[in-house]
CSV table of C-alpha atoms and ligand atoms in Angstrom, one decimal:
chain,number,residue,atom,x,y,z
A,1471,MET,CA,27.9,6.6,25.5
A,1472,PRO,CA,31.4,6.4,25.1
A,1473,LYS,CA,33.0,4.1,27.5
A,1474,SER,CA,36.4,3.9,28.6
A,1475,LYS,CA,37.2,0.4,29.0
A,1476,HIS,CA,40.7,0.8,30.8
A,1477,CYS,CA,40.4,3.7,32.7
A,1478,CYS,CA,41.6,4.2,36.4
A,1479,ALA,CA,39.2,3.9,39.6
A,1480,ALA,CA,37.9,7.1,41.4
A,1481,ALA,CA,39.9,5.9,44.5
A,1482,ILE,CA,43.0,6.3,42.4
A,1483,VAL,CA,41.9,10.0,42.1
A,1484,THR,CA,41.1,10.5,45.2
A,1485,LEU,CA,44.4,9.5,46.4
A,1486,VAL,CA,46.6,11.6,43.7
A,1487,ALA,CA,44.2,14.4,44.7
A,1488,LEU,CA,44.9,13.9,48.1
A,1489,ALA,CA,49.0,14.0,47.2
A,1490,PHE,CA,48.3,17.3,45.0
A,1491,SER,CA,46.9,18.7,48.2
A,1492,THR,CA,49.5,17.4,50.5
A,1493,HIS,CA,52.6,17.4,48.6
A,1494,ILE,CA,54.6,20.5,47.0
A,1495,ALA,CA,54.6,20.4,43.3
A,1496,ARG,CA,57.4,22.5,41.2
A,1497,ALA,CA,54.2,23.6,39.3
A,1498,ALA,CA,50.7,22.8,38.7
A,1499,GLU,CA,48.5,23.3,35.8
A,1500,THR,CA,44.5,22.9,35.2
A,1501,TRP,CA,43.2,23.3,31.7
A,1502,PRO,CA,40.0,22.9,30.5
A,1503,PHE,CA,39.5,21.2,27.0
A,1504,ASP,CA,36.9,20.7,24.6
A,1505,LEU,CA,36.7,18.1,21.4
A,1506,SER,CA,34.4,17.4,18.5
A,1507,THR,CA,34.7,15.3,16.0
A,1508,THR,CA,32.6,14.3,13.1
A,1509,GLY,CA,34.5,11.5,12.0
A,1510,ASN,CA,37.7,13.4,11.9
A,1511,ASP,CA,40.7,13.3,14.1
A,1512,ALA,CA,40.7,15.8,17.2
A,1513,TYR,CA,43.7,17.4,18.6
A,1514,TRP,CA,43.7,19.7,21.9
A,1515,THR,CA,47.0,21.2,23.4
A,1516,SER,CA,46.9,23.4,26.4
A,1517,ALA,CA,47.5,27.1,26.2
A,1518,THR,CA,50.2,26.8,28.9
A,1519,ALA,CA,52.8,24.7,30.0
A,1520,VAL,CA,54.3,22.3,33.0
A,1521,ASP,CA,58.0,22.2,33.6
A,1522,PRO,CA,59.2,19.8,31.5
A,1523,THR,CA,62.7,19.2,33.1
A,1524,ALA,CA,60.8,17.8,36.4
A,1525,ASP,CA,61.6,14.2,37.4
A,1526,ALA,CA,58.0,13.3,37.1
A,1527,PHE,CA,54.3,14.0,36.6
A,1528,GLU,CA,51.4,13.5,38.0
A,1529,ILE,CA,48.4,13.8,35.5
A,1530,GLN,CA,44.6,13.7,36.5
A,1531,TRP,CA,42.0,13.7,34.0
A,1532,GLU,CA,38.0,14.3,34.0
A,1533,ILE,CA,35.4,14.1,31.3
A,1534,ALA,CA,32.8,16.8,32.6
A,1535,LEU,CA,30.7,16.4,29.5
A,1536,VAL,CA,29.8,14.1,26.5
A,1537,GLU,CA,27.5,15.0,23.9
A,1538,VAL,CA,26.5,13.2,20.4
A,1539,THR,CA,24.5,14.8,17.9
A,1540,VAL,CA,22.2,12.6,15.9
A,1541,ARG,CA,20.1,12.7,12.9
A,1542,TYR,CA,16.7,11.4,12.6
A,1543,LEU,CA,14.1,12.4,9.8
A,1544,PHE,CA,15.3,15.8,9.0
A,1545,PHE,CA,16.6,17.0,12.1
A,1546,ASP,CA,19.6,16.8,14.3
A,1547,TYR,CA,19.1,16.8,18.1
A,1548,THR,CA,22.0,16.9,20.7
A,1549,LEU,CA,21.9,14.6,23.2
A,1550,ASP,CA,23.6,15.1,26.7
A,1551,VAL,CA,24.9,11.5,27.4
A,1552,THR,CA,27.8,12.3,29.9
A,1553,ASN,CA,25.1,10.1,32.6
A,1554,GLN,CA,25.5,6.9,30.4
A,1555,ILE,CA,28.7,7.0,31.5
A,1556,PRO,CA,29.8,5.6,35.2
A,1557,PRO,CA,31.1,8.3,37.1
A,1558,GLU,CA,34.5,6.1,37.9
A,1559,GLN,CA,35.2,6.0,34.3
A,1560,ARG,CA,35.2,9.5,33.5
A,1561,VAL,CA,37.9,10.2,35.5
A,1562,GLY,CA,41.6,8.9,35.7
A,1563,ALA,CA,45.1,9.6,37.1
A,1564,GLN,CA,48.4,8.8,36.2
A,1565,PHE,CA,51.9,9.0,38.1
A,1566,VAL,CA,54.8,9.1,35.2
A,1567,TYR,CA,58.3,9.6,35.3
A,1568,GLY,CA,60.1,12.2,32.8
A,1569,PRO,CA,61.3,13.4,30.4
A,1570,PRO,CA,57.8,14.0,28.0
A,1571,PRO,CA,56.7,13.2,26.1
A,1572,VAL,CA,55.0,11.0,28.5
A,1573,GLU,CA,51.4,9.3,28.2
A,1574,ALA,CA,48.8,9.1,31.1
A,1575,PHE,CA,46.0,7.4,28.9
A,1576,ASN,CA,46.2,5.9,25.6
A,1577,SER,CA,43.5,3.2,24.9
A,1578,ASP,CA,40.4,2.7,22.3
A,1579,ILE,CA,37.3,3.5,24.1
A,1580,VAL,CA,34.2,1.7,22.5
A,1581,TYR,CA,30.5,1.9,23.1
A,1582,PRO,CA,28.8,-0.5,23.7
A,1583,ASP,CA,31.3,-3.4,24.9
A,1584,PRO,CA,31.3,-6.1,22.2
A,1585,PRO,CA,30.2,-8.2,21.0
A,1586,GLN,CA,27.8,-5.9,20.1
A,1587,PRO,CA,28.0,-3.6,17.3
A,1588,PRO,CA,29.8,-0.1,18.2
A,1589,ALA,CA,27.9,2.9,18.0
A,1590,VAL,CA,31.0,5.0,18.7
A,1591,ARG,CA,34.4,4.0,18.6
A,1592,ALA,CA,37.8,6.3,19.0
A,1593,HIS,CA,41.6,5.9,20.2
A,1594,VAL,CA,41.9,8.3,23.0
A,1595,ALA,CA,45.4,9.5,24.0
A,1596,ILE,CA,46.2,11.9,27.1
A,1597,GLY,CA,49.5,13.1,28.1
A,1598,LEU,CA,52.4,15.8,28.0
A,1599,LEU,CA,54.2,16.9,25.1
A,1600,ALA,CA,57.9,17.2,25.2
A,1601,ASP,CA,57.7,21.1,26.1
A,1602,GLY,CA,55.3,20.6,29.1
A,1603,HIS,CA,52.1,21.1,27.2
A,1604,GLY,CA,49.1,19.0,27.7
A,1605,TYR,CA,47.5,17.0,24.8
A,1606,VAL,CA,44.3,15.0,24.4
A,1607,TYR,CA,44.0,13.5,21.0
A,1608,VAL,CA,41.0,11.7,19.5
A,1609,THR,CA,42.2,9.7,16.8
A,1610,ASN,CA,40.7,6.6,14.5
A,1611,VAL,CA,37.0,7.7,15.3
A,1612,PHE,CA,34.0,5.6,14.1
A,1613,LEU,CA,30.6,6.9,14.4
A,1614,GLY,CA,27.8,4.3,13.6
A,1615,THR,CA,24.0,4.1,15.0
A,1616,THR,CA,22.3,4.0,18.3
A,1617,GLN,CA,18.9,3.7,19.7
A,1618,VAL,CA,17.5,6.7,21.5
A,1619,GLU,CA,14.2,8.0,23.0
A,1620,ILE,CA,13.3,11.1,20.9
A,1621,PRO,CA,9.8,12.5,21.8
A,1622,PRO,CA,7.1,12.0,20.3
A,1623,PHE,CA,8.7,9.4,17.8
A,1624,GLY,CA,9.9,7.1,21.3
A,1625,LEU,CA,12.8,4.8,20.7
A,1626,VAL,CA,14.5,5.0,16.9
A,1627,THR,CA,17.4,4.5,15.4
A,1628,VAL,CA,19.8,7.5,15.1
A,1629,THR,CA,23.2,8.0,12.8
A,1630,ILE,CA,25.7,9.7,15.1
A,1631,ARG,CA,26.9,12.9,13.3
A,1632,ARG,CA,29.3,14.2,16.2
A,1633,VAL,CA,30.4,13.7,19.4
A,1634,ARG,CA,31.9,16.2,21.5
A,1635,VAL,CA,33.9,15.6,24.6
A,1636,ALA,CA,34.9,18.4,27.2
A,1637,GLY,CA,36.4,18.2,30.4
A,1638,THR,CA,39.9,19.1,32.3
A,1639,VAL,CA,43.1,17.7,32.5
A,1640,TRP,CA,45.5,18.7,35.5
A,1641,ALA,CA,49.3,18.4,35.7
A,1642,ALA,CA,51.9,18.6,38.3
A,1643,ALA,CA,55.5,18.5,37.6
A,1644,ILE,CA,57.4,16.8,40.3
A,1645,ASP,CA,60.8,16.8,41.7
A,1646,LEU,CA,62.0,13.6,43.7
A,1647,THR,CA,64.9,12.7,46.1
A,1648,PRO,CA,65.2,8.6,45.6
A,1649,GLY,CA,65.7,7.3,48.7
A,1650,ASP,CA,64.9,9.8,51.0
A,1651,LEU,CA,61.9,8.4,52.3
A,1652,ASN,CA,61.4,10.7,55.4
A,1653,CYS,CA,61.9,13.7,53.4
A,1654,ASP,CA,64.3,15.4,55.7
A,1655,GLY,CA,66.9,16.2,52.9
A,1656,ALA,CA,69.2,13.7,53.2
A,1657,VAL,CA,69.6,9.9,52.3
A,1658,ASN,CA,71.1,7.8,55.4
A,1659,PHE,CA,70.1,5.1,57.8
A,1660,ASP,CA,67.0,7.2,59.3
A,1661,ASP,CA,65.5,6.7,55.9
A,1662,ILE,CA,65.4,2.3,56.6
A,1663,ASP,CA,62.4,2.3,58.7
A,1664,PRO,CA,60.4,4.9,56.0
A,1665,PHE,CA,61.4,2.8,53.2
A,1666,VAL,CA,60.5,-0.6,54.8
A,1667,LEU,CA,57.0,0.8,55.8
A,1668,ALA,CA,57.2,2.0,51.6
A,1669,LEU,CA,57.6,-1.8,51.1
A,1670,THR,CA,54.4,-2.3,52.8
A,1671,GLY,CA,51.9,0.0,50.3
A,1672,GLN,CA,51.6,3.4,49.5
A,1673,ALA,CA,48.6,3.8,51.5
A,1674,ALA,CA,50.4,2.8,54.8
A,1675,TYR,CA,53.3,4.7,53.7
A,1676,GLU,CA,51.6,8.0,52.6
A,1677,THR,CA,49.4,7.9,56.0
A,1678,ALA,CA,52.6,8.0,58.0
A,1679,PHE,CA,54.3,10.5,55.6
A,1680,PRO,CA,51.8,12.7,54.5
A,1681,ASN,CA,54.3,15.3,53.1
A,1682,CYS,CA,56.6,13.1,51.6
A,1683,ARG,CA,56.6,10.9,48.4
A,1684,TRP,CA,56.3,7.5,48.2
A,1685,HIS,CA,57.9,7.4,44.9
A,1686,HIS,CA,61.0,8.0,46.7
A,1687,GLY,CA,61.1,4.6,47.5
A,1688,ASP,CA,61.1,3.4,43.9
A,1689,ILE,CA,64.8,3.8,43.6
A,1690,ASN,CA,65.1,1.6,40.1
A,1691,ARG,CA,61.7,4.2,38.5
A,1692,ASP,CA,59.8,1.3,37.4
A,1693,GLY,CA,56.8,2.9,39.3
A,1694,ALA,CA,56.0,1.0,42.1
A,1695,VAL,CA,58.2,0.7,45.5
A,1696,ASN,CA,58.9,-3.3,46.1
A,1697,PHE,CA,61.5,-5.9,46.7
A,1698,ASP,CA,63.4,-4.7,43.3
A,1699,ASP,CA,64.2,-1.7,45.2
A,1700,ILE,CA,66.2,-2.8,48.2
A,1701,ASP,CA,69.6,-3.3,46.3
A,1702,PRO,CA,69.3,0.1,44.7
A,1703,PHE,CA,68.4,1.6,48.0
A,1704,VAL,CA,71.2,-0.2,49.7
A,1705,ALA,CA,73.5,1.0,47.5
A,1706,LEU,CA,72.4,4.7,47.8
A,1707,LEU,CA,73.1,4.4,51.4
A,1708,SER,CA,76.5,2.9,50.8
A,1709,GLY,CA,77.1,5.9,48.4
A,1710,GLY,CA,77.5,3.6,45.6
A,1711,ALA,CA,74.9,4.6,43.3
B,1118,CA,CA1,66.0,11.0,54.8
B,1119,CA,CA1,60.8,0.2,41.9
C-alpha cells in the first residue's frame, strides 16, 4: 500500500546488479531489515559494516514484504499488501561517493497518491552511517484509514494500526582510479578512447569495458561522465591534477 513516489527503475537495479557481479568490490554486505511502526519513528541499523574509507559505495534495497495491521470491529487483521506496490517501486539502487554518512534514498512515501487523503504516509531514509553501517529510518509516520475486503463483511473502512516493512539492503565499498578508463592501472593516452566512449553513456561504456568502472571517467565527482569532465581529464593526463 505505501507507494514510493521517487524510487528508481528496475532497469537501474539490473545494471547495478550486473556491476556487482562483474566488478571487484573491496567489500560488500547483504543486510536483511525488518521494521514496524504503530506511528512512532522506527530505526534499523545493520549488524556489520562496509569499509567507510572507500572512495564510493553502491547501495541497493528491496522491499520484500509490506504488511498492514488494521482493526475492524473488535479484531485486528494483518494483511500482506506487498503486491499492491508495483515491483519497480519496491527496489532501488544508488551510487554515492564517500565519505559516509551517505544517503541512497530520502523521500516521503505516500499511499494513495494526492489529492486523495493519505492512508499511510512516512518519511523513509536509506543509507550508510559514518562508520559504514547501513540504516533504514522511518520517521514522521501517519497512519489513517483505508478500505479493505474482510470476509464475510465485504469492503469495509478500517483504521491502520501498524505497518511492517521488511526487505534487504546491499552495500558495496568501491575503490576508484579516476582517469583510468581502461583499468590497466595507469592514467595515460591509452585512456583517451575509452574516455570518449564513456562520454557517450554508461551502458555503451560498460558493454565495452565490463570489468572497469564508468565512474573512473567522472573526474569532477558529480556522479556522471559528461563534458564537464573533459578539462579535468586532460589535466590528469598532463599530470596537472
Ligand atoms: Ca589506463
Ligand atoms: Ca562528472
